[in-house]
Amino acid sequence: MPPTPSMEDYIERIYLLIQDKGYARVSDIAEALEVHPSSVTKMVQKLDKDQYLIYEKYRGFILTSKGEKLGKRLVYRHELLENFLNIIGVSQDKIYVDVEGIEHHLSWDAIDRIGDLVQYFEEDTDRISQLRDIQKRNKNVDD
């Protein structure tokens, strides 16, 4: 059974915390996701049951290879979507919220195609300049 969007959020956050600090605690996750520690404990127990991590009560937890692989992929998806929205000219103050809103609703095939498009723009920065020119022209028409 694939992970739910909520499970993905937890796995992504745990992966990032472990990458950043070397460990992830219930309190760190609760703070990062703005949820109660009891909610984190319940989810961590579920993720343990589904073999995404190994949880030892009062000792913390570590990601399994399955959890590590998924965490890495989820972080890639998040960063790719941020990069994509930046390239297409979405305002910086909107990007994070937009990514959070769409990341769980796209197939991995769609993510891969967005990756192709990002690569297309990054391989020739003139393409980004041309896109900005189009956006300026369209903005003038809208005004």
Coordinates of N, CA and C in Angstrom, one line a residue:
M1 N 0.9 -1.2 0.0 CA 0.0 0.0 0.0 C 0.9 1.2 0.0
P2 N 0.7 2.2 -0.9 CA 1.5 3.4 -1.0 C 1.3 4.3 0.2
P3 N 2.3 5.1 0.6 CA 2.1 6.0 1.7 C 1.1 7.1 1.4
T4 N 0.4 7.5 2.4 CA -0.6 8.6 2.3 C 0.2 9.9 2.2
P5 N -0.5 11.0 1.7 CA 0.2 12.3 1.7 C 0.8 12.7 3.1
S6 N 0.0 12.4 4.2 CA 0.5 12.7 5.5 C 1.7 11.9 5.9
M7 N 1.7 10.6 5.5 CA 2.9 9.8 5.8 C 4.1 10.3 5.0
E8 N 3.9 10.8 3.8 CA 4.9 11.3 3.0 C 5.5 12.6 3.6
D9 N 4.6 13.4 4.2 CA 5.1 14.6 4.9 C 6.0 14.3 6.0
Y10 N 5.6 13.3 6.8 CA 6.4 12.8 7.9 C 7.8 12.3 7.5
I11 N 7.7 11.4 6.5 CA 9.0 10.8 6.0 C 9.9 11.8 5.5
E12 N 9.4 12.8 4.7 CA 10.2 13.8 4.1 C 10.9 14.6 5.3
R13 N 10.1 15.0 6.3 CA 10.6 15.8 7.4 C 11.6 15.0 8.2
I14 N 11.4 13.7 8.4 CA 12.3 12.9 9.2 C 13.6 12.8 8.4
Y15 N 13.5 12.6 7.1 CA 14.7 12.4 6.3 C 15.5 13.7 6.3
L16 N 14.9 14.9 6.2 CA 15.6 16.2 6.3 C 16.2 16.4 7.6
L17 N 15.5 16.1 8.7 CA 16.1 16.2 10.0 C 17.3 15.4 10.2
I18 N 17.2 14.1 9.8 CA 18.4 13.2 9.9 C 19.5 13.7 9.1
Q19 N 19.3 14.2 7.9 CA 20.3 14.7 7.1 C 21.0 15.9 7.7
D20 N 20.2 16.8 8.3 CA 20.6 18.0 8.9 C 21.3 17.8 10.3
K21 N 20.7 17.1 11.2 CA 21.1 17.0 12.5 C 21.7 15.6 12.9
G22 N 21.5 14.6 12.0 CA 22.0 13.3 12.3 C 21.0 12.4 13.1
Y23 N 19.9 13.1 13.5 CA 18.8 12.3 14.2 C 17.5 13.1 14.1
A24 N 16.4 12.5 14.4 CA 15.1 13.1 14.4 C 14.4 12.7 15.7
R25 N 13.9 13.7 16.4 CA 13.1 13.4 17.6 C 11.6 13.7 17.4
V26 N 10.8 13.1 18.2 CA 9.3 13.4 18.1 C 9.1 14.9 18.2
S27 N 9.8 15.6 19.2 CA 9.6 17.0 19.4 C 10.0 17.8 18.2
D28 N 11.1 17.4 17.5 CA 11.6 18.1 16.3 C 10.5 18.0 15.2
I29 N 10.0 16.9 15.0 CA 9.0 16.6 13.9 C 7.7 17.4 14.3
A30 N 7.3 17.3 15.5 CA 6.1 18.1 15.9 C 6.2 19.6 15.6
E31 N 7.4 20.1 16.0 CA 7.6 21.5 15.7 C 7.6 21.8 14.3
A32 N 8.3 21.0 13.5 CA 8.5 21.3 12.0 C 7.1 21.2 11.3
L33 N 6.3 20.2 11.7 CA 5.0 20.0 11.0 C 3.9 20.7 11.7
E34 N 4.2 21.4 12.8 CA 3.1 22.1 13.6 C 2.0 21.2 14.0
V35 N 2.4 20.0 14.6 CA 1.4 19.1 15.1 C 1.7 18.7 16.6
H36 N 0.8 18.1 17.3 CA 1.1 17.7 18.6 C 2.0 16.5 18.7
P37 N 2.9 16.4 19.7 CA 3.8 15.2 19.8 C 3.1 13.9 19.8
S38 N 1.8 13.9 20.3 CA 1.1 12.6 20.3 C 0.7 12.2 18.9
S39 N 0.5 13.1 18.0 CA 0.2 12.8 16.6 C 1.4 12.2 16.0
V40 N 2.6 12.8 16.3 CA 3.8 12.3 15.7 C 4.1 10.9 16.2
T41 N 3.9 10.6 17.5 CA 4.1 9.3 18.0 C 3.2 8.3 17.3
K42 N 1.9 8.6 17.1 CA 1.0 7.7 16.4 C 1.5 7.4 15.0
M43 N 1.9 8.5 14.2 CA 2.4 8.3 12.9 C 3.7 7.5 12.8
V44 N 4.6 7.8 13.7 CA 5.9 7.1 13.8 C 5.6 5.6 14.0
Q45 N 4.7 5.3 14.9 CA 4.3 3.9 15.1 C 3.8 3.2 13.8
K46 N 2.9 4.0 13.1 CA 2.4 3.5 11.8 C 3.5 3.3 10.8
L47 N 4.5 4.3 10.7 CA 5.6 4.2 9.8 C 6.5 3.0 10.1
D48 N 6.6 2.7 11.4 CA 7.3 1.5 11.9 C 6.6 0.3 11.4
K49 N 5.4 0.2 11.6 CA 4.6 -1.0 11.2 C 4.7 -1.2 9.7
D50 N 4.7 -0.1 8.9 CA 4.8 -0.2 7.4 C 6.3 -0.3 7.0
Q51 N 7.2 -0.4 7.9 CA 8.6 -0.6 7.6 C 9.3 0.5 6.9
Y52 N 8.9 1.8 7.2 CA 9.6 2.9 6.7 C 10.7 3.4 7.7
L53 N 10.5 3.0 9.0 CA 11.5 3.3 10.0 C 11.4 2.3 11.1
I54 N 12.4 2.4 12.0 CA 12.4 1.5 13.2 C 12.3 2.4 14.4
Y55 N 11.3 2.2 15.2 CA 11.0 3.0 16.3 C 11.2 2.2 17.6
E56 N 11.9 2.8 18.5 CA 12.1 2.3 19.8 C 11.6 3.3 20.8
K57 N 10.6 3.0 21.6 CA 10.0 3.9 22.5 C 11.1 4.5 23.4
Y58 N 11.0 5.8 23.5 CA 11.9 6.6 24.4 C 13.4 6.7 23.8
R59 N 13.6 6.0 22.7 CA 15.0 6.0 22.2 C 15.1 6.7 20.8
G60 N 14.0 7.0 20.2 CA 14.1 7.6 18.9 C 13.8 6.6 17.8
F61 N 14.3 6.9 16.6 CA 14.0 6.1 15.5 C 15.0 6.4 14.3
I62 N 15.1 5.4 13.4 CA 15.9 5.6 12.2 C 15.1 5.1 11.0
L63 N 15.4 5.7 9.9 CA 14.8 5.2 8.7 C 15.3 3.9 8.2
T64 N 14.5 3.1 7.7 CA 14.9 1.8 7.1 C 15.4 2.2 5.7
S65 N 16.0 1.3 5.0 CA 16.4 1.6 3.6 C 15.2 2.0 2.7
K66 N 14.1 1.4 3.0 CA 12.8 1.7 2.3 C 12.4 3.2 2.6
G67 N 12.5 3.6 3.9 CA 12.2 4.9 4.3 C 13.2 5.9 3.8
E68 N 14.5 5.6 3.8 CA 15.5 6.4 3.3 C 15.3 6.7 1.8
K69 N 15.1 5.7 1.1 CA 14.9 5.8 -0.4 C 13.7 6.7 -0.7
L70 N 12.6 6.5 0.0 CA 11.4 7.3 -0.2 C 11.7 8.8 0.2
G71 N 12.3 8.9 1.4 CA 12.6 10.3 1.9 C 13.4 11.1 0.9
K72 N 14.4 10.4 0.3 CA 15.3 11.1 -0.7 C 14.5 11.5 -1.9
R73 N 13.6 10.6 -2.3 CA 12.8 10.9 -3.5 C 11.8 12.0 -3.2
L74 N 11.2 12.1 -2.0 CA 10.3 13.1 -1.6 C 10.9 14.5 -1.6
V75 N 12.2 14.5 -1.0 CA 12.9 15.8 -1.0 C 13.2 16.2 -2.4
Y76 N 13.6 15.3 -3.3 CA 13.9 15.6 -4.7 C 12.6 16.2 -5.3
R77 N 11.5 15.6 -5.1 CA 10.2 16.1 -5.7 C 9.9 17.5 -5.2
H78 N 10.1 17.7 -3.9 CA 9.8 19.0 -3.4 C 10.8 20.1 -4.0
E79 N 12.1 19.8 -4.0 CA 13.0 20.7 -4.6 C 12.8 21.0 -6.0
L80 N 12.5 19.9 -6.8 CA 12.2 20.0 -8.2 C 11.0 20.9 -8.5
L81 N 10.0 20.8 -7.7 CA 8.8 21.6 -7.9 C 9.0 23.0 -7.5
E82 N 9.8 23.3 -6.5 CA 10.2 24.6 -6.1 C 11.0 25.3 -7.3
N83 N 11.9 24.5 -7.8 CA 12.8 25.0 -8.9 C 11.9 25.3 -10.1
F84 N 11.0 24.4 -10.5 CA 10.1 24.6 -11.6 C 9.2 25.8 -11.4
L85 N 8.6 26.0 -10.2 CA 7.8 27.2 -10.0 C 8.6 28.5 -10.1
N86 N 9.8 28.4 -9.6 CA 10.7 29.5 -9.7 C 11.0 29.9 -11.2
I87 N 11.3 28.8 -12.0 CA 11.6 29.0 -13.4 C 10.5 29.7 -14.2
I88 N 9.3 29.2 -13.9 CA 8.1 29.7 -14.6 C 7.6 31.0 -14.1
G89 N 8.3 31.6 -13.0 CA 8.0 32.9 -12.6 C 7.0 33.1 -11.5
V90 N 6.8 32.0 -10.7 CA 5.9 32.2 -9.6 C 6.6 33.0 -8.5
S91 N 5.9 33.9 -7.8 CA 6.4 34.8 -6.8 C 7.1 33.9 -5.7
Q92 N 8.2 34.3 -5.2 CA 9.0 33.6 -4.2 C 8.1 33.4 -3.0
D93 N 7.3 34.4 -2.6 CA 6.5 34.2 -1.4 C 5.3 33.2 -1.5
K94 N 5.1 32.7 -2.8 CA 4.0 31.8 -3.0 C 4.5 30.4 -3.2
I95 N 5.8 30.2 -3.6 CA 6.3 28.9 -4.0 C 6.1 27.8 -3.0
Y96 N 6.5 28.0 -1.7 CA 6.5 27.0 -0.7 C 5.0 26.5 -0.6
V97 N 4.1 27.4 -0.4 CA 2.7 27.0 -0.2 C 2.2 26.3 -1.4
D98 N 2.5 26.8 -2.6 CA 2.1 26.1 -3.9 C 2.6 24.7 -3.9
V99 N 3.9 24.5 -3.6 CA 4.5 23.2 -3.7 C 3.8 22.3 -2.7
E100 N 3.6 22.7 -1.5 CA 2.9 21.9 -0.5 C 1.5 21.5 -1.0
G101 N 0.9 22.4 -1.7 CA -0.5 22.2 -2.2 C -0.6 21.2 -3.4
I102 N 0.5 21.1 -4.2 CA 0.5 20.2 -5.4 C 1.3 19.0 -5.3
E103 N 2.3 18.9 -4.4 CA 3.2 17.8 -4.5 C 2.6 16.4 -4.3
H104 N 1.6 16.3 -3.6 CA 1.0 15.0 -3.3 C -0.1 14.6 -4.4
H105 N -0.3 15.5 -5.3 CA -1.4 15.3 -6.3 C -0.8 15.0 -7.7
L106 N 0.5 14.9 -7.8 CA 1.1 14.6 -9.1 C 1.7 13.2 -9.1
S107 N 1.5 12.5 -10.3 CA 2.1 11.2 -10.4 C 3.6 11.3 -10.5
W108 N 4.4 10.2 -10.3 CA 5.8 10.3 -10.5 C 6.1 10.5 -12.0
D109 N 5.3 10.1 -12.9 CA 5.5 10.3 -14.3 C 5.4 11.9 -14.5
A110 N 4.4 12.5 -13.9 CA 4.3 14.0 -14.1 C 5.6 14.7 -13.5
I111 N 6.1 14.2 -12.4 CA 7.3 14.7 -11.7 C 8.5 14.6 -12.7
D112 N 8.6 13.4 -13.3 CA 9.7 13.2 -14.2 C 9.6 14.1 -15.4
R113 N 8.4 14.3 -15.9 CA 8.2 15.3 -17.1 C 8.6 16.7 -16.7
I114 N 8.2 17.1 -15.5 CA 8.6 18.4 -15.0 C 10.1 18.5 -14.8
G115 N 10.7 17.4 -14.4 CA 12.2 17.3 -14.4 C 12.8 17.6 -15.7
D116 N 12.2 17.0 -16.8 CA 12.7 17.2 -18.1 C 12.6 18.7 -18.5
L117 N 11.4 19.3 -18.2 CA 11.2 20.7 -18.5 C 12.2 21.6 -17.8
V118 N 12.4 21.3 -16.5 CA 13.4 22.1 -15.8 C 14.8 22.0 -16.4
Q119 N 15.1 20.7 -16.8 CA 16.4 20.5 -17.4 C 16.5 21.3 -18.7
Y120 N 15.4 21.3 -19.5 CA 15.3 22.0 -20.8 C 15.7 23.5 -20.6
F121 N 15.1 24.1 -19.5 CA 15.3 25.5 -19.3 C 16.7 25.7 -18.7
E122 N 17.2 24.8 -17.9 CA 18.5 25.0 -17.2 C 19.7 24.8 -18.2
E123 N 19.5 24.0 -19.3 CA 20.5 23.8 -20.3 C 20.8 25.0 -21.2
D124 N 19.8 25.9 -21.2 CA 20.0 27.1 -22.1 C 19.2 28.2 -21.4
T125 N 20.0 29.1 -20.7 CA 19.3 30.1 -19.9 C 18.6 31.2 -20.8
D126 N 19.0 31.2 -22.1 CA 18.2 32.1 -23.0 C 16.8 31.7 -23.0
R127 N 16.5 30.5 -22.8 CA 15.1 30.0 -22.8 C 14.3 30.7 -21.6
I128 N 15.0 30.8 -20.5 CA 14.3 31.5 -19.3 C 14.1 33.0 -19.7
S129 N 15.1 33.6 -20.3 CA 14.9 35.0 -20.7 C 13.8 35.1 -21.7
Q130 N 13.6 34.2 -22.6 CA 12.5 34.3 -23.6 C 11.2 34.1 -22.9
L131 N 11.1 33.2 -21.9 CA 9.9 33.0 -21.1 C 9.6 34.3 -20.4
R132 N 10.5 34.9 -19.8 CA 10.3 36.2 -19.1 C 9.8 37.3 -20.0
D133 N 10.3 37.3 -21.3 CA 9.8 38.3 -22.3 C 8.3 38.0 -22.6
I134 N 8.0 36.7 -22.7 CA 6.6 36.4 -23.0 C 5.7 36.8 -21.8
Q135 N 6.2 36.5 -20.6 CA 5.4 36.9 -19.4 C 5.2 38.4 -19.3
K136 N 6.2 39.2 -19.6 CA 6.1 40.7 -19.6 C 5.1 41.1 -20.6
R137 N 5.1 40.5 -21.9 CA 4.2 40.9 -22.9 C 2.7 40.6 -22.4
N138 N 2.6 39.4 -21.9 CA 1.2 39.0 -21.4 C 0.7 39.8 -20.3
K139 N 1.7 40.2 -19.4 CA 1.3 41.1 -18.2 C 0.8 42.4 -18.8
N140 N 1.5 43.0 -19.8 CA 1.1 44.2 -20.4 C -0.3 44.1 -21.0
V141 N -0.6 43.0 -21.6 CA -1.9 42.8 -22.2 C -3.0 42.7 -21.1
D142 N -2.7 42.1 -20.0 CA -3.6 41.9 -18.9 C -3.9 43.2 -18.1
D143 N -3.0 44.2 -18.2 CA -3.2 45.4 -17.4 C -4.2 46.4 -18.0

